[in-house]
Short mmCIF file of C-alpha atoms in Angstrom, two decimals:
data_model
loop_
_atom_site.label_atom_id
_atom_site.label_comp_id
_atom_site.label_asym_id
_atom_site.label_seq_id
_atom_site.Cartn_x
_atom_site.Cartn_y
_atom_site.Cartn_z
CA MET A 1 5.04 -46.90 10.47
CA SER A 2 3.38 -43.51 10.71
CA SER A 3 6.39 -41.55 11.98
CA ALA A 4 8.02 -41.35 8.51
CA VAL A 5 4.81 -39.80 7.24
CA THR A 6 4.08 -37.25 9.95
CA ASP A 7 7.64 -35.92 10.05
CA LEU A 8 7.57 -34.98 6.34
CA GLY A 9 6.13 -31.52 6.96
CA SER A 10 8.71 -30.64 9.61
CA THR A 11 11.10 -29.24 6.99
CA THR A 12 8.65 -26.91 5.20
CA SER A 13 9.07 -23.91 7.50
CA GLU A 14 12.83 -23.88 7.12
CA ALA A 15 12.71 -22.78 3.47
CA THR A 16 10.95 -19.47 4.28
CA ALA A 17 12.86 -18.76 7.48
CA ASP A 18 15.41 -16.00 7.58
CA SER A 19 18.83 -17.08 6.46
CA GLU A 20 20.33 -15.78 9.64
CA ASP A 21 18.77 -15.18 13.09
CA HIS A 22 20.90 -12.71 14.98
CA ALA A 23 19.99 -11.82 18.57
CA ALA A 24 19.60 -8.11 19.02
CA LEU A 25 22.40 -6.37 20.94
CA PRO A 26 21.91 -3.26 23.07
CA THR A 27 23.33 -0.91 20.50
CA ARG A 28 22.76 2.80 20.77
CA THR A 29 22.88 5.71 18.29
CA ILE A 30 23.24 9.28 19.37
CA GLU A 31 21.93 12.11 17.11
CA ALA A 32 24.73 14.39 16.03
CA LYS A 33 23.73 17.94 16.99
CA GLY A 34 25.23 21.23 16.12
CA LYS A 35 28.35 21.07 13.89
CA ALA A 36 28.04 18.41 11.22
CA VAL A 37 30.39 15.53 11.47
CA GLY A 38 32.99 15.60 8.69
CA ASP A 39 35.64 12.95 8.10
CA ALA A 40 35.45 10.08 10.55
CA PRO A 41 37.96 7.28 10.94
CA ILE A 42 35.25 4.80 11.79
CA LEU A 43 31.92 4.27 9.99
CA THR A 44 29.03 1.94 10.83
CA VAL A 45 26.51 -0.04 8.82
CA ASN A 46 23.47 -1.97 9.68
CA GLN A 47 24.38 -5.18 7.83
CA GLU A 48 20.98 -6.74 8.04
CA ARG A 49 19.12 -3.67 6.70
CA LEU A 50 21.83 -3.07 4.06
CA TYR A 51 20.98 -6.54 2.57
CA GLU A 52 17.27 -6.75 3.25
CA ASP A 53 16.40 -3.18 2.07
CA SER A 54 18.51 -3.33 -0.97
CA ALA A 55 17.09 -4.20 -4.47
CA TRP A 56 19.32 -7.34 -4.38
CA GLY A 57 18.15 -8.47 -0.94
CA GLN A 58 14.46 -7.86 -1.75
CA ARG A 59 14.77 -9.80 -4.92
CA ALA A 60 16.47 -12.66 -3.09
CA GLN A 61 13.79 -12.71 -0.38
CA ARG A 62 11.08 -12.87 -2.98
CA GLU A 63 12.72 -15.79 -4.72
CA LEU A 64 13.36 -17.59 -1.41
CA GLY A 65 9.65 -17.17 -0.43
CA ARG A 66 8.39 -18.40 -3.77
CA LYS A 67 10.70 -21.47 -3.85
CA GLY A 68 10.05 -22.21 -0.15
CA GLY A 69 6.34 -22.01 -0.80
CA GLU A 70 6.59 -24.46 -3.69
CA ILE A 71 8.54 -26.89 -1.52
CA ALA A 72 6.00 -26.57 1.30
CA GLU A 73 3.09 -27.09 -1.09
CA GLU A 74 4.68 -30.19 -2.54
CA ASN A 75 5.50 -31.46 0.92
CA ASP A 76 1.84 -31.23 1.90
CA ARG A 77 0.75 -33.04 -1.22
CA ILE A 78 3.21 -35.86 -0.62
CA ALA A 79 2.28 -36.10 3.05
CA ALA A 80 -1.39 -36.45 2.23
CA GLN A 81 -0.59 -39.10 -0.41
CA LEU A 82 1.55 -41.10 2.03
CA SER A 83 -1.11 -40.80 4.70
CA ALA A 84 -3.68 -42.21 2.29
CA GLU A 85 -1.41 -45.09 1.34
CA GLU A 86 -0.77 -45.80 5.02
CA ALA A 87 -4.50 -45.87 5.72
CA GLN A 88 -5.05 -48.28 2.88
CA LEU A 89 -2.30 -50.56 4.14
CA THR A 90 -3.74 -50.53 7.63
CA GLN A 91 -7.13 -51.58 6.24
CA LYS A 92 -5.50 -54.59 4.55
CA ARG A 93 -3.86 -55.72 7.80
CA ALA A 94 -6.71 -58.05 8.93
CA ALA A 95 -6.70 -59.86 5.55
CA LEU A 96 -2.93 -60.37 5.40
CA ALA A 97 -0.65 -62.82 7.18
CA PRO A 98 1.46 -61.10 9.83
CA ALA A 99 4.72 -61.79 7.90
CA GLU A 100 3.26 -60.38 4.69
CA PHE A 101 1.89 -57.31 6.39
CA ARG A 102 5.20 -56.72 8.19
CA LYS A 103 7.06 -56.92 4.82
CA LEU A 104 4.67 -54.33 3.19
CA ALA A 105 4.82 -52.08 6.21
CA GLU A 106 8.64 -52.09 6.26
CA ALA A 107 8.75 -51.33 2.54
CA PHE A 108 6.33 -48.38 3.02
CA ASP A 109 8.35 -47.00 5.95
CA ALA A 110 11.56 -47.19 3.94
CA ARG A 111 10.03 -45.38 1.04
CA ALA A 112 8.46 -42.75 3.20
CA THR A 113 11.77 -42.18 5.08
CA SER A 114 13.61 -41.88 1.81
CA ILE A 115 11.12 -39.32 0.53
CA ARG A 116 11.45 -37.32 3.76
CA ARG A 117 15.21 -37.30 3.41
CA GLU A 118 14.96 -36.07 -0.16
CA ARG A 119 12.61 -33.23 0.80
CA ALA A 120 14.86 -32.25 3.60
CA GLN A 121 17.80 -32.08 1.25
CA MET A 122 15.84 -29.80 -1.01
CA VAL A 123 15.37 -27.36 1.88
CA GLN A 124 19.07 -27.56 2.68
CA ARG A 125 19.96 -26.85 -0.92
CA LEU A 126 17.59 -23.82 -1.00
CA ASN A 127 19.10 -22.47 2.23
CA ALA A 128 22.59 -22.95 0.79
CA GLU A 129 21.69 -21.05 -2.32
CA ALA A 130 20.30 -18.22 -0.19
CA GLU A 131 23.47 -18.05 1.80
CA ALA A 132 25.61 -18.08 -1.38
CA ASP A 133 23.52 -15.28 -2.87
CA ARG A 134 23.92 -13.23 0.30
CA ALA A 135 27.64 -13.73 0.23
CA ALA A 136 27.74 -12.63 -3.38
CA PHE A 137 25.88 -9.45 -2.57
CA PHE A 138 28.48 -8.43 0.14
CA GLN A 139 31.27 -9.34 -2.19
CA ALA A 140 29.80 -7.15 -4.89
CA ALA A 141 29.28 -4.37 -2.40
CA LEU A 142 32.87 -4.21 -1.30
CA GLN A 143 34.03 -1.71 -3.97
CA VAL A 144 31.20 0.72 -3.13
CA MET A 145 31.92 0.48 0.54
CA GLY A 146 35.58 1.23 -0.19
CA GLU A 147 34.60 4.36 -2.15
CA VAL A 148 32.44 5.66 0.73
CA MET A 149 35.30 5.03 3.15
CA GLN A 150 37.76 7.03 0.98
CA GLU A 151 35.21 9.90 0.56
CA ARG A 152 34.77 10.16 4.33
CA GLY A 153 38.34 9.52 5.32
CA ALA A 154 37.59 6.32 7.12
CA VAL A 155 39.83 3.34 7.84
CA ALA A 156 37.12 0.90 8.84
CA VAL A 157 33.36 0.10 8.61
CA LEU A 158 31.91 -1.70 11.60
CA ASP A 159 28.64 -3.62 11.92
CA ARG A 160 26.38 -1.57 14.15
CA ARG A 161 25.49 -4.63 16.17
CA THR A 162 29.02 -4.75 17.47
CA VAL A 163 29.11 -1.04 18.46
CA PHE A 164 27.72 -0.10 21.84
CA VAL A 165 27.31 3.58 21.07
CA SER A 166 27.89 5.84 18.03
CA LEU A 167 26.82 9.02 16.37
CA ASP A 168 24.07 8.59 13.76
CA ALA A 169 26.17 10.71 11.37
CA ILE A 170 28.67 7.93 10.85
CA ASP A 171 26.03 5.38 9.85
CA ILE A 172 26.31 4.83 6.09
CA THR A 173 23.60 2.27 5.65
CA THR A 174 21.07 4.44 3.76
CA ASP A 175 23.81 5.95 1.50
CA LEU A 176 25.11 2.49 0.70
CA ILE A 177 21.69 1.09 -0.19
CA GLU A 178 21.14 3.93 -2.64
CA ARG A 179 24.52 3.53 -4.26
CA LEU A 180 24.35 -0.28 -4.42
CA ASN A 181 20.95 -0.21 -6.01
CA MET A 182 22.36 2.02 -8.78
CA ARG A 183 25.66 0.20 -9.16
CA ILE A 184 24.84 -3.55 -8.79
CA GLY A 185 21.06 -3.56 -9.03
CA ASP A 186 19.15 -6.63 -7.80
CA GLY A 187 21.83 -9.13 -8.64
CA SER A 188 19.72 -10.98 -11.25
CA ARG A 189 22.30 -10.21 -13.87
CA PRO A 190 25.75 -11.21 -12.60
CA ASP A 191 27.50 -9.16 -15.27
CA GLU A 192 26.13 -5.95 -13.75
CA ALA A 193 27.34 -6.78 -10.20
CA SER A 194 30.86 -5.40 -10.33
CA THR A 195 33.24 -6.92 -7.82
CA PRO A 196 36.56 -5.39 -6.64
CA ASP A 197 38.47 -7.90 -8.78
CA ALA A 198 36.44 -7.07 -11.88
CA ALA A 199 36.88 -3.31 -11.30
CA THR A 200 40.65 -3.78 -10.90
CA GLN A 201 40.96 -5.71 -14.16
CA SER A 202 38.93 -3.13 -16.07
CA ASP A 203 41.16 -0.37 -14.77
CA ASN A 204 44.34 -2.07 -16.00
#
């Protein structure tokens, strides 16, 4: 009977966990010395830092932490309430017929399990919202990335985690963060986050 109660809190940490947990790869960056690097066909970006250090990513992380904290707090309250109800039911056991107690215990377990499932679904929805917001950020960032590529004569931007070694001069993460903060802000107002499609329509 108690398992449905004690498992309730197992979902609370998921809401505040990072949306993605990437294992670090042995990437290397070499400082460009001497003559400055001009146009480069390949550029690199630290995808995680691009999102997490941007105004958009920081706003999203604050919201995720706040909502996750609210879910965790409510989970703790519900778990305490169910534990108290379970204790009361256990105290009544001696005064109840076995069949009657079993009926009450089964009803309690079913309700506790249903509540646990609902709380887990809330965490899943929160994580899905975080993933969708992250995807929206990178979609909104495509146009700015394209502009930087054209300025530097590049044909591709690679995630630094997939590059074994590169010159630091071709990393555009810091430049992109500054531009994205100016162009799309923190993403709290969708009308300010210009996407490639929206930009194309406005130019026509």
